[in-house]
Short mmCIF file of C-alpha atoms and ligand atoms in Angstrom, two decimals:
data_model
loop_
_atom_site.label_atom_id
_atom_site.label_comp_id
_atom_site.label_asym_id
_atom_site.label_seq_id
_atom_site.Cartn_x
_atom_site.Cartn_y
_atom_site.Cartn_z
CA UNK A 1 -83.46 33.93 -13.29
CA UNK A 2 -85.60 30.83 -13.69
CA UNK A 3 -88.01 31.05 -10.78
CA UNK A 4 -89.19 34.29 -12.30
CA UNK A 5 -91.94 34.48 -13.99
CA UNK A 6 -91.53 34.73 -17.91
CA UNK A 7 -93.53 37.21 -20.19
CA UNK A 8 -95.62 34.71 -21.08
CA UNK A 9 -96.99 33.67 -17.68
CA UNK A 10 -96.89 37.62 -17.12
CA UNK A 11 -99.20 38.53 -20.03
CA UNK A 12 -101.37 35.22 -19.35
CA UNK A 13 -102.13 36.74 -16.14
CA UNK A 14 -102.79 40.01 -17.76
CA UNK A 15 -105.14 38.26 -20.52
CA UNK A 16 -106.84 36.42 -17.88
CA UNK A 17 -107.87 39.63 -15.33
CA UNK A 18 -108.64 42.04 -18.35
CA UNK A 19 -110.64 39.82 -20.72
CA UNK A 20 -111.77 41.02 -23.98
CA UNK A 21 -109.43 44.15 -23.72
CA UNK A 22 -107.41 43.52 -26.91
CA UNK A 23 -105.88 47.73 -27.18
CA UNK A 24 -104.98 46.98 -23.39
CA UNK A 25 -103.00 43.71 -23.97
CA UNK A 26 -101.34 44.84 -27.00
CA UNK A 27 -99.92 47.90 -25.01
CA UNK A 28 -99.11 45.88 -21.93
CA UNK A 29 -97.25 43.14 -24.67
CA UNK A 30 -95.69 46.00 -26.66
CA UNK A 31 -93.43 47.38 -23.27
CA UNK A 32 -93.44 44.04 -21.44
CA UNK A 33 -91.40 42.83 -24.71
CA UNK A 34 -88.85 44.99 -24.13
CA UNK A 35 -88.91 45.34 -20.24
CA UNK A 36 -88.45 41.63 -19.46
CA UNK A 37 -85.13 41.25 -21.69
CA UNK A 38 -84.26 44.39 -19.69
CA UNK A 39 -85.06 43.35 -16.05
CA UNK A 40 -83.67 39.49 -16.59
CA UNK A 41 -80.54 40.21 -14.54
CA UNK A 42 -82.09 42.65 -11.89
CA UNK A 43 -84.48 40.81 -9.51
CA UNK A 44 -85.78 43.49 -7.79
CA UNK A 45 -87.57 44.39 -10.29
CA UNK A 46 -89.40 41.28 -10.22
CA UNK A 47 -89.41 40.36 -6.56
CA UNK A 48 -91.33 43.77 -5.80
CA UNK A 49 -93.54 42.77 -9.26
CA UNK A 50 -93.27 46.22 -10.59
CA UNK A 51 -94.65 45.13 -14.00
CA UNK A 52 -97.57 43.90 -12.63
CA UNK A 53 -98.57 46.89 -10.55
CA UNK A 54 -98.10 48.99 -13.57
CA UNK A 55 -100.17 46.94 -15.43
CA UNK A 56 -103.29 47.27 -12.76
CA UNK A 57 -104.44 50.60 -12.80
CA UNK A 58 -104.34 52.62 -9.91
CA UNK A 59 -108.28 52.86 -9.73
CA UNK A 60 -110.73 53.12 -13.02
CA UNK A 61 -113.54 55.74 -12.21
CA UNK A 62 -116.91 54.88 -14.80
CA UNK A 63 -119.94 57.23 -15.00
CA UNK A 64 -123.14 57.35 -16.41
CA UNK A 65 -123.30 61.22 -18.75
CA UNK A 66 -126.60 62.47 -18.87
CA UNK A 67 -127.48 64.77 -21.47
CA UNK A 68 -130.33 66.81 -23.00
CA UNK A 69 -130.24 67.11 -27.23
CA UNK A 70 -131.76 70.25 -29.35
CA UNK A 71 -134.34 68.33 -30.05
CA UNK A 72 -135.37 67.67 -26.03
CA UNK A 73 -134.29 63.67 -26.27
CA UNK A 74 -132.56 62.29 -22.97
CA UNK A 75 -129.22 61.07 -24.23
CA UNK A 76 -126.97 58.73 -21.93
CA UNK A 77 -123.31 58.04 -22.20
CA UNK A 78 -120.29 56.30 -20.28
CA UNK A 79 -117.80 58.51 -18.95
CA UNK A 80 -114.47 57.02 -17.92
CA UNK A 81 -111.22 58.22 -16.28
CA UNK A 82 -108.18 55.64 -15.86
CA UNK A 83 -105.81 56.83 -13.20
CA UNK A 84 -103.11 54.55 -14.10
CA UNK A 85 -99.88 55.15 -12.48
CA UNK A 86 -98.88 58.44 -9.55
CA UNK A 87 -95.56 57.13 -8.62
CA UNK A 88 -93.57 60.26 -10.11
CA UNK A 89 -96.47 62.58 -10.35
CA UNK A 90 -100.20 63.97 -10.61
CA UNK A 91 -102.28 61.44 -13.09
CA UNK A 92 -102.04 63.38 -16.13
CA UNK A 93 -103.59 62.31 -19.37
CA UNK A 94 -106.05 63.78 -21.91
CA UNK A 95 -109.85 63.17 -22.53
CA UNK A 96 -111.25 60.93 -25.58
CA UNK A 97 -114.63 61.94 -27.10
CA UNK A 98 -115.28 59.46 -29.24
CA UNK A 99 -117.98 56.96 -30.28
CA UNK A 100 -115.24 54.26 -29.96
CA UNK A 101 -114.22 54.81 -26.43
CA UNK A 102 -114.11 51.76 -24.08
CA UNK A 103 -112.52 50.67 -20.86
CA UNK A 104 -109.68 48.96 -23.22
CA UNK A 105 -108.86 51.54 -25.41
CA UNK A 106 -108.48 54.09 -22.00
CA UNK A 107 -106.85 51.69 -20.26
CA UNK A 108 -104.16 51.20 -23.09
CA UNK A 109 -103.93 54.88 -23.32
CA UNK A 110 -103.42 55.56 -19.37
CA UNK A 111 -100.70 52.81 -19.62
CA UNK A 112 -99.18 53.91 -22.08
CA UNK A 113 -99.10 57.95 -20.58
CA UNK A 114 -97.32 56.05 -17.79
CA UNK A 115 -94.25 55.47 -19.59
CA UNK A 116 -94.35 58.66 -21.74
CA UNK A 117 -94.64 61.39 -19.02
CA UNK A 118 -91.77 59.47 -17.36
CA UNK A 119 -89.74 59.92 -20.26
CA UNK A 120 -90.36 63.66 -20.53
CA UNK A 121 -88.49 64.37 -17.13
CA UNK A 122 -90.87 66.48 -15.86
CA UNK A 123 -93.27 65.15 -12.83
CA UNK A 124 -96.25 63.29 -13.99
CA UNK A 125 -97.86 60.49 -13.44
CA UNK A 126 -100.08 58.53 -16.30
CA UNK A 127 -103.62 58.65 -16.82
CA UNK A 128 -106.27 58.98 -19.49
CA UNK A 129 -110.22 59.44 -19.73
CA UNK A 130 -112.88 59.99 -21.96
CA UNK A 131 -117.05 59.19 -23.21
CA UNK A 132 -117.93 57.01 -26.12
CA UNK A 133 -119.82 60.25 -27.03
CA UNK A 134 -119.28 61.57 -30.59
CA UNK A 135 -119.13 65.57 -31.17
CA UNK A 136 -119.54 65.18 -34.69
CA UNK A 137 -122.64 66.91 -35.87
CA UNK A 138 -123.50 68.33 -32.41
CA UNK A 139 -124.09 71.72 -32.02
CA UNK A 140 -121.98 73.73 -29.55
CA UNK A 141 -124.88 74.09 -27.44
CA UNK A 142 -124.88 69.81 -27.20
CA UNK A 143 -121.41 69.52 -26.85
CA UNK A 144 -121.27 72.29 -23.69
CA UNK A 145 -124.25 70.46 -21.97
CA UNK A 146 -122.73 67.50 -22.81
CA UNK A 147 -119.14 68.81 -21.60
CA UNK A 148 -120.91 70.13 -18.28
CA UNK A 149 -122.35 67.23 -17.96
CA UNK A 150 -119.33 64.85 -17.55
CA UNK A 151 -117.83 67.48 -15.58
CA UNK A 152 -120.44 67.17 -12.98
CA UNK A 153 -119.24 63.83 -11.95
CA UNK A 154 -115.08 64.27 -12.97
CA UNK A 155 -114.60 67.22 -10.63
CA UNK A 156 -114.65 65.07 -7.66
CA UNK A 157 -111.95 62.80 -8.94
CA UNK A 158 -109.52 65.65 -10.45
CA UNK A 159 -107.28 68.38 -8.99
CA UNK A 160 -103.81 70.29 -9.86
CA UNK A 161 -102.39 67.67 -7.09
CA UNK A 162 -104.01 64.95 -8.17
CA UNK A 163 -104.96 64.53 -11.67
CA UNK A 164 -104.75 66.88 -14.66
CA UNK A 165 -106.68 66.06 -17.34
CA UNK A 166 -106.20 67.64 -21.21
CA UNK A 167 -107.48 67.32 -25.13
CA UNK A 168 -107.27 64.21 -27.42
CA UNK A 169 -109.39 63.06 -30.00
CA UNK A 170 -112.57 64.74 -30.25
CA UNK A 171 -111.29 67.28 -27.36
CA UNK A 172 -109.76 70.68 -28.38
CA UNK A 173 -110.25 74.06 -26.93
CA UNK A 174 -114.25 74.31 -27.39
CA UNK A 175 -114.50 70.92 -24.96
CA UNK A 176 -111.61 72.33 -22.38
CA UNK A 177 -113.58 75.76 -22.14
CA UNK A 178 -116.56 74.11 -21.21
CA UNK A 179 -115.06 71.74 -18.99
CA UNK A 180 -112.78 74.33 -17.33
CA UNK A 181 -115.86 76.33 -16.69
CA UNK A 182 -117.88 74.12 -15.44
CA UNK A 183 -115.35 73.06 -12.83
CA UNK A 184 -114.55 76.50 -11.80
CA UNK A 185 -118.30 76.73 -11.09
CA UNK A 186 -118.69 73.62 -9.10
CA UNK A 187 -115.13 74.19 -7.22
CA UNK A 188 -115.42 78.16 -6.89
CA UNK A 189 -111.15 77.57 -7.64
CA UNK A 190 -109.37 78.97 -10.51
CA UNK A 191 -106.34 76.33 -10.76
CA UNK A 192 -104.64 74.61 -13.16
CA UNK A 193 -107.14 71.22 -12.89
CA UNK A 194 -106.59 71.31 -16.78
CA UNK A 195 -104.43 71.99 -19.60
CA UNK A 196 -104.83 72.84 -22.85
CA UNK A 197 -106.79 76.03 -21.82
CA UNK A 198 -107.23 79.06 -23.86
CA UNK A 199 -104.89 81.41 -23.60
CA UNK A 200 -107.15 83.80 -21.93
CA UNK A 201 -107.74 81.73 -18.72
CA UNK A 202 -104.63 80.26 -17.87
CA UNK A 203 -103.39 78.11 -21.58
CA UNK A 204 -100.11 78.03 -22.47
CA UNK A 205 -98.39 79.40 -25.70
CA UNK A 206 -97.60 76.41 -28.22
CA UNK A 207 -99.25 74.20 -26.34
CA UNK A 208 -101.34 73.46 -29.56
CA UNK A 209 -98.55 72.82 -31.95
CA UNK A 210 -96.62 70.91 -29.19
CA UNK A 211 -97.75 67.44 -30.15
CA UNK A 212 -96.83 67.89 -33.78
CA UNK A 213 -94.27 69.62 -33.28
CA UNK A 214 -92.42 67.41 -31.05
CA UNK A 215 -93.30 64.23 -33.63
CA UNK A 216 -91.59 66.20 -36.43
CA UNK A 217 -88.60 67.12 -34.28
CA UNK A 218 -87.80 63.87 -32.68
CA UNK A 219 -87.86 62.45 -36.39
CA UNK A 220 -85.40 65.33 -37.26
CA UNK A 221 -83.40 64.09 -34.20
CA UNK A 222 -83.15 60.40 -35.64
CA UNK A 223 -82.59 61.50 -38.97
CA UNK A 224 -79.45 63.78 -37.53
CA UNK A 225 -78.08 60.50 -35.53
CA UNK A 226 -77.41 59.25 -39.10
CA UNK A 227 -76.40 62.29 -40.37
CA UNK A 228 -79.30 63.08 -42.54
CA UNK A 229 -82.77 66.15 -42.34
CA UNK A 230 -86.15 66.33 -43.55
CA UNK A 231 -85.21 68.75 -45.85
CA UNK A 232 -86.76 67.82 -49.44
CA UNK A 233 -87.99 64.56 -48.07
CA UNK A 234 -91.57 63.64 -49.60
CA UNK A 235 -93.53 63.20 -46.42
CA UNK A 236 -97.09 61.37 -45.87
CA UNK A 237 -98.82 62.01 -42.89
CA UNK A 238 -102.53 60.54 -41.54
CA UNK A 239 -105.44 62.34 -39.69
CA UNK A 240 -105.93 65.87 -40.02
CA UNK A 241 -106.74 67.41 -36.26
CA UNK A 242 -104.65 69.17 -34.01
CA UNK A 243 -101.46 66.92 -34.15
CA UNK A 244 -101.55 66.15 -37.93
CA UNK A 245 -101.96 69.62 -39.04
CA UNK A 246 -98.80 71.14 -36.65
CA UNK A 247 -97.13 67.70 -37.58
CA UNK A 248 -97.60 68.99 -41.46
CA UNK A 249 -96.89 72.92 -40.39
CA UNK A 250 -93.25 71.75 -39.02
CA UNK A 251 -92.37 69.58 -42.06
CA UNK A 252 -92.52 72.29 -44.06
CA UNK A 253 -90.87 75.10 -41.97
CA UNK A 254 -88.34 72.12 -42.10
CA UNK A 255 -88.49 71.69 -46.16
CA UNK A 256 -90.40 69.11 -46.52
CA UNK A 257 -93.02 68.21 -48.74
CA UNK A 258 -96.52 67.10 -47.29
CA UNK A 259 -98.35 64.99 -49.98
CA UNK A 260 -101.24 63.25 -47.68
CA UNK A 261 -103.84 64.14 -44.70
CA UNK A 262 -106.66 61.91 -43.88
CA UNK A 263 -109.97 61.73 -41.50
CA UNK A 264 -111.78 58.88 -41.24
CA UNK A 265 -113.77 59.12 -44.57
CA UNK A 266 -110.60 59.17 -46.46
CA UNK A 267 -107.50 60.70 -47.30
CA UNK A 268 -106.45 63.55 -49.91
CA UNK A 269 -103.25 63.30 -52.14
CA UNK A 270 -101.56 66.50 -53.15
CA UNK A 271 -99.01 66.11 -55.57
CA UNK A 272 -97.99 69.84 -55.58
CA UNK A 273 -97.51 69.43 -51.90
CA UNK A 274 -99.46 71.04 -49.18
CA UNK A 275 -98.21 74.04 -48.13
CA UNK A 276 -98.69 76.50 -45.34
CA UNK A 277 -101.08 78.40 -46.86
CA UNK A 278 -103.12 75.17 -47.30
CA UNK A 279 -102.44 73.51 -44.26
CA UNK A 280 -104.23 76.91 -42.27
CA UNK A 281 -107.19 76.56 -44.59
CA UNK A 282 -107.23 72.89 -43.22
CA UNK A 283 -106.78 74.20 -40.00
CA UNK A 284 -109.93 76.60 -40.45
CA UNK A 285 -111.90 74.10 -41.95
CA UNK A 286 -111.41 71.49 -39.38
CA UNK A 287 -111.74 73.55 -35.74
CA UNK A 288 -114.17 76.80 -36.93
CA UNK A 289 -116.04 74.77 -39.87
CA UNK A 290 -115.95 71.21 -38.65
CA UNK A 291 -115.84 70.10 -41.93
CA UNK A 292 -114.30 66.93 -43.58
CA UNK A 293 -110.81 66.59 -45.54
CA UNK A 294 -112.59 65.77 -48.72
CA UNK A 295 -113.54 69.43 -49.14
CA UNK A 296 -109.92 70.37 -50.02
CA UNK A 297 -110.17 68.66 -53.15
CA UNK A 298 -112.94 71.85 -54.76
CA UNK A 299 -110.47 74.39 -52.98
CA UNK A 300 -107.25 73.05 -54.14
CA UNK A 301 -107.32 71.69 -58.18
CA UNK A 302 -103.95 70.04 -57.45
CA UNK A 303 -105.09 67.34 -55.37
CA UNK A 304 -106.97 63.93 -55.28
CA UNK A 305 -109.12 62.04 -52.63
CA UNK A 306 -109.30 58.44 -51.85
CA UNK A 307 -112.70 57.70 -50.44
CA UNK A 308 -112.51 54.93 -47.38
CA UNK A 309 -108.69 54.60 -47.89
CA UNK A 310 -105.52 55.45 -45.85
CA UNK A 311 -102.79 57.29 -47.23
CA UNK A 312 -99.96 54.71 -47.14
CA UNK A 313 -99.57 53.12 -50.32
CA UNK A 314 -98.36 56.87 -51.55
CA UNK A 315 -95.07 56.63 -51.98
CA UNK A 316 -92.65 58.16 -49.47
CA UNK A 317 -89.53 58.78 -47.49
CA UNK A 318 -90.88 59.58 -44.36
CA UNK A 319 -94.09 58.86 -42.38
CA UNK A 320 -96.29 60.41 -39.83
CA UNK A 321 -99.42 58.75 -38.48
CA UNK A 322 -101.22 61.17 -36.74
CA UNK A 323 -105.09 59.83 -36.53
CA UNK A 324 -105.79 56.95 -34.40
CA UNK A 325 -104.78 53.57 -33.51
CA UNK A 326 -103.45 50.47 -35.11
CA UNK A 327 -103.95 52.60 -38.73
CA UNK A 328 -100.92 51.04 -39.89
CA UNK A 329 -101.54 47.45 -40.69
CA UNK A 330 -98.59 44.90 -41.67
CA UNK A 331 -99.68 45.07 -45.15
CA UNK A 332 -99.45 48.76 -44.90
CA UNK A 333 -95.79 48.98 -43.65
CA UNK A 334 -94.67 46.31 -46.20
CA UNK A 335 -96.05 48.58 -49.21
CA UNK A 336 -94.33 51.52 -47.12
CA UNK A 337 -90.85 49.68 -46.97
CA UNK A 338 -91.24 48.46 -50.80
CA UNK A 339 -91.32 52.30 -51.55
CA UNK A 340 -88.33 52.96 -49.84
CA UNK A 341 -89.58 54.39 -46.61
CA UNK A 342 -86.61 55.95 -44.33
CA UNK A 343 -88.19 57.04 -40.59
CA UNK A 344 -92.11 56.77 -38.95
CA UNK A 345 -92.68 58.97 -36.58
CA UNK A 346 -96.07 58.42 -34.20
CA UNK A 347 -97.78 61.56 -33.89
CA UNK A 348 -100.87 59.16 -32.82
CA UNK A 349 -100.81 56.75 -29.88
CA UNK A 350 -100.44 53.16 -30.90
CA UNK A 351 -100.75 53.57 -34.57
CA UNK A 352 -99.05 50.99 -35.83
CA UNK A 353 -99.90 47.43 -35.04
CA UNK A 354 -97.32 44.97 -33.19
CA UNK A 355 -96.54 42.70 -36.35
CA UNK A 356 -96.33 46.44 -38.29
CA UNK A 357 -93.45 47.80 -36.11
CA UNK A 358 -91.34 44.41 -36.06
CA UNK A 359 -91.35 44.84 -40.06
CA UNK A 360 -89.94 48.04 -39.32
CA UNK A 361 -87.23 47.15 -37.58
CA UNK A 362 -86.72 44.13 -39.00
CA UNK A 363 -85.79 46.31 -42.33
CA UNK A 364 -83.94 49.25 -40.22
CA UNK A 365 -86.37 51.75 -40.64
CA UNK A 366 -85.75 54.89 -38.28
CA UNK A 367 -89.21 54.09 -35.77
CA UNK A 368 -90.04 56.62 -33.35
CA UNK A 369 -92.49 54.80 -31.33
CA UNK A 370 -95.59 57.35 -29.42
CA UNK A 371 -94.29 57.04 -26.27
CA UNK A 372 -91.14 59.29 -27.19
CA UNK A 373 -92.09 60.74 -30.36
CA UNK A 374 -95.66 62.54 -29.64
CA UNK A 375 -94.57 63.32 -26.05
CA UNK A 376 -94.32 66.91 -27.15
CA UNK A 377 -97.53 67.73 -26.44
CA UNK A 378 -98.03 66.48 -22.59
CA UNK A 379 -94.23 68.16 -21.84
CA UNK A 380 -96.09 71.51 -23.19
CA UNK A 381 -99.07 70.27 -20.48
CA UNK A 382 -96.27 70.11 -17.81
CA UNK A 383 -94.96 73.48 -18.40
CA UNK A 384 -98.44 74.79 -18.42
CA UNK A 385 -98.96 73.11 -15.13
CA UNK A 386 -95.33 75.07 -14.15
CA UNK A 387 -96.89 78.41 -15.23
CA UNK A 388 -99.83 77.97 -13.50
CA UNK A 389 -98.46 76.92 -10.18
CA UNK A 390 -96.29 80.30 -9.99
CA UNK A 391 -99.23 82.36 -11.09
CA UNK A 392 -97.09 83.73 -14.66
CA UNK A 393 -97.01 82.80 -18.28
CA UNK A 394 -93.72 82.58 -20.22
CA UNK A 395 -92.99 83.81 -23.62
CA UNK A 396 -93.32 81.87 -26.60
CA UNK A 397 -89.62 81.86 -27.41
CA UNK A 398 -89.10 80.28 -24.04
CA UNK A 399 -91.24 77.13 -24.50
CA UNK A 400 -90.19 76.57 -28.29
CA UNK A 401 -86.59 75.85 -26.28
CA UNK A 402 -87.99 74.02 -23.18
CA UNK A 403 -90.01 72.39 -26.28
CA UNK A 404 -86.87 71.67 -28.32
CA UNK A 405 -84.72 70.93 -25.71
CA UNK A 406 -87.34 67.78 -24.16
CA UNK A 407 -87.85 66.01 -27.05
CA UNK A 408 -83.71 66.03 -27.87
CA UNK A 409 -83.34 65.15 -23.84
CA UNK A 410 -86.12 61.95 -24.84
CA UNK A 411 -84.10 61.11 -27.74
CA UNK A 412 -81.05 60.66 -25.93
CA UNK A 413 -82.65 59.11 -23.42
CA UNK A 414 -83.44 56.23 -26.46
CA UNK A 415 -80.03 56.34 -27.45
CA UNK A 416 -78.51 55.35 -24.10
CA UNK A 417 -81.31 52.41 -23.83
CA UNK A 418 -81.97 51.68 -27.16
CA UNK A 419 -78.35 50.64 -28.89
CA UNK A 420 -78.09 47.37 -30.03
CA UNK A 421 -74.81 45.53 -29.47
CA UNK A 422 -72.52 44.96 -32.29
CA UNK A 423 -74.61 47.46 -34.78
CA UNK A 424 -74.96 51.16 -35.19
CA UNK A 425 -78.58 50.24 -35.06
CA UNK A 426 -80.93 52.39 -32.58
CA UNK A 427 -84.13 50.39 -31.55
CA UNK A 428 -86.18 53.44 -30.38
CA UNK A 429 -89.26 50.79 -29.14
CA UNK A 430 -86.70 48.95 -26.74
CA UNK A 431 -84.89 52.63 -25.58
CA UNK A 432 -88.32 54.55 -24.53
CA UNK A 433 -90.01 51.72 -22.87
CA UNK A 434 -86.66 51.09 -20.92
CA UNK A 435 -85.87 54.32 -20.04
CA UNK A 436 -89.40 55.14 -19.07
CA UNK A 437 -89.94 52.33 -16.96
CA UNK A 438 -86.84 52.79 -14.84
CA UNK A 439 -87.46 56.18 -13.32
CA UNK A 440 -91.59 54.82 -12.43
CA UNK A 441 -89.78 51.43 -10.98
CA UNK A 442 -87.62 53.14 -9.04
CA UNK A 443 -89.87 55.44 -7.32
CA UNK A 444 -92.29 52.40 -6.89
CA UNK A 445 -89.58 50.79 -5.41
CA UNK A 446 -88.60 53.58 -2.60
CA UNK A 447 -92.35 53.74 -1.41
CA UNK A 448 -92.32 50.19 -0.51
CA UNK A 449 -95.27 47.98 -0.42
CA UNK A 450 -97.96 50.40 -1.98
P1 NDP B 501 -108.29 65.19 -33.45
O1 NDP B 501 -109.58 64.86 -32.84
O2 NDP B 501 -107.78 66.58 -33.62
O3 NDP B 501 -107.81 64.46 -34.59
C1 NDP B 501 -108.13 63.62 -34.79
C2 NDP B 501 -107.67 63.32 -36.37
O4 NDP B 501 -107.78 61.90 -36.68
C3 NDP B 501 -109.15 63.37 -37.30
O5 NDP B 501 -108.51 63.63 -38.87
C4 NDP B 501 -110.13 62.41 -37.25
O6 NDP B 501 -110.89 62.01 -38.85
C5 NDP B 501 -108.65 61.10 -37.41
N1 NDP B 501 -109.64 59.71 -36.88
C6 NDP B 501 -109.82 59.84 -35.69
N2 NDP B 501 -110.46 58.89 -35.12
C7 NDP B 501 -110.12 57.93 -36.78
C8 NDP B 501 -110.15 56.44 -37.09
N3 NDP B 501 -110.98 55.72 -36.44
N4 NDP B 501 -110.10 56.38 -38.24
C9 NDP B 501 -109.59 57.00 -38.82
N5 NDP B 501 -109.15 58.07 -38.71
C10 NDP B 501 -109.37 58.73 -37.07
O7 NDP B 501 -107.60 64.84 -32.28
P2 NDP B 501 -105.67 64.99 -31.99
O8 NDP B 501 -105.17 65.13 -32.90
O9 NDP B 501 -105.46 65.24 -30.56
O10 NDP B 501 -105.06 63.05 -32.25
C11 NDP B 501 -104.93 62.21 -33.13
C12 NDP B 501 -104.01 61.26 -32.41
O11 NDP B 501 -103.03 61.90 -31.77
C13 NDP B 501 -104.62 60.53 -31.14
O12 NDP B 501 -104.09 58.88 -31.34
C14 NDP B 501 -104.27 61.12 -29.77
O13 NDP B 501 -104.38 59.93 -28.92
C15 NDP B 501 -102.76 61.49 -30.39
N6 NDP B 501 -102.33 62.47 -29.35
C16 NDP B 501 -102.64 63.48 -29.29
C17 NDP B 501 -102.20 64.53 -28.59
C18 NDP B 501 -102.51 65.77 -28.02
O14 NDP B 501 -101.79 66.74 -27.70
N7 NDP B 501 -104.05 66.32 -28.80
C19 NDP B 501 -100.58 64.02 -27.58
C20 NDP B 501 -100.31 63.12 -27.83
C21 NDP B 501 -100.81 61.38 -28.74
P3 NDP B 501 -112.50 62.35 -38.31
O15 NDP B 501 -112.49 63.83 -38.09
O16 NDP B 501 -112.69 61.90 -39.12
O17 NDP B 501 -112.95 62.00 -36.91
O1 2IT B 502 -102.06 61.13 -25.53
C1 2IT B 502 -100.97 62.55 -24.67
O2 2IT B 502 -99.84 62.51 -24.41
C2 2IT B 502 -102.42 63.95 -24.88
N1 2IT B 502 -103.32 63.73 -25.04
C3 2IT B 502 -101.88 64.72 -24.41
C4 2IT B 502 -101.99 64.84 -22.66
C5 2IT B 502 -101.95 65.93 -21.82
O3 2IT B 502 -102.03 65.76 -20.62
O4 2IT B 502 -101.69 67.05 -22.78
#
């Protein structure tokens, strides 16, 4: 197909139109490097410029967030909402509060979310938002004032059939409560405009657990496909927030041994294993006392703390990066491969750099990419939207079955599109990208030029 643009032409255009947005370039390249070979003999996707259109957000909203701290100082942050693509449903995706937040990071997350949400099989488009606000060290009252001010602008751009935000780094139950309360006050409406809500006001059971549990289910399915299981495996986990703690919990349920958890200051290594009681202690430390992971070593003497380091050098069978983007670089992947790692399931979004992904694939490590492996969270968000729309609540057992089935459905789609001719290996990166792409692309073709 000589007259079609090559991936290099396409990426040159993406870089020219989005200067300096390195995380966005990385995410677009990661997806298009598997989509371009797939569409080489499918001219309709070229003719209608589908990749170029998905890689250009429908719109980006940027706004000032002014608030007052406890000392009376006026503080100014920058808020964002990237509405990437609503071809298959309302924009859907989390809100991140972290000082590193910028347009590049939110555009990469909104782009990824579009493919992830497609993979779930539920009718959700892709979006992401956030602010460069640091909740760490702030009082509850300061966080509340920030969330209210953030919503004072965001409310006009969202709605249960328009755009449905949720949590992400720095945004959990507390922040969702403040934002939902303000949205309700501004609009006089009570609808499922946010997910991850408290159970008292329209939230869904198992939403907090869903991302971490889903990442472990995805690993379980990858292992099952080669006749193996999590039981008895040594596992290294990064992060100690929502995704990491519930991933750790499910690993323990499945008979695996969790050796590490981390935060942005360092990691803990507990040779005795981080069991359910210890995990509950960490959940309390992080969500109620808002403490640091280093405090674990005062409580549990079997552990060591490694300041300023990540856990990837600890020998293990399975790895679950659950903190943030680009937390596994090539030397980390090489160390893990040398130590005999069998599988990696990405709980975080894009935690593995591109060259590290290639190293894992080259070494035939089972590699579950984020848009497949961490889709459990947004899936239960989708189920929260369904419950809200129908004014009902489902029981925990039903939701557990739905989540487990959705994760297996995603794994099946990866098998369908990720097979490597002539080998038994599955390229889950290719499988997830192509399966996610096809549904969105075909919907866009149906709409014509819009
Ligand atoms: P939380 O805020 O609950 O926890 C984040 C954890 O990651 C904390 O332990 C935090 O440490 C650590 N972390 C954050 N930034 C960095 C950094 N720059 N370097 C090292 N560690 C860091 O967030 P979540 O658990 O919700 O999110 C974790 C990841 O999972 C993110 O990539 C997110 O996009 C992804 N994700 C989340 C979903 C959800 O449902 N919540 C769904 C799908 C993906 P510290 O306390 O020091 O900041
Ligand atoms: O990255 C993600 O999938 C999330 N932060 C969850 C999004 C959601 O809408 O539940």
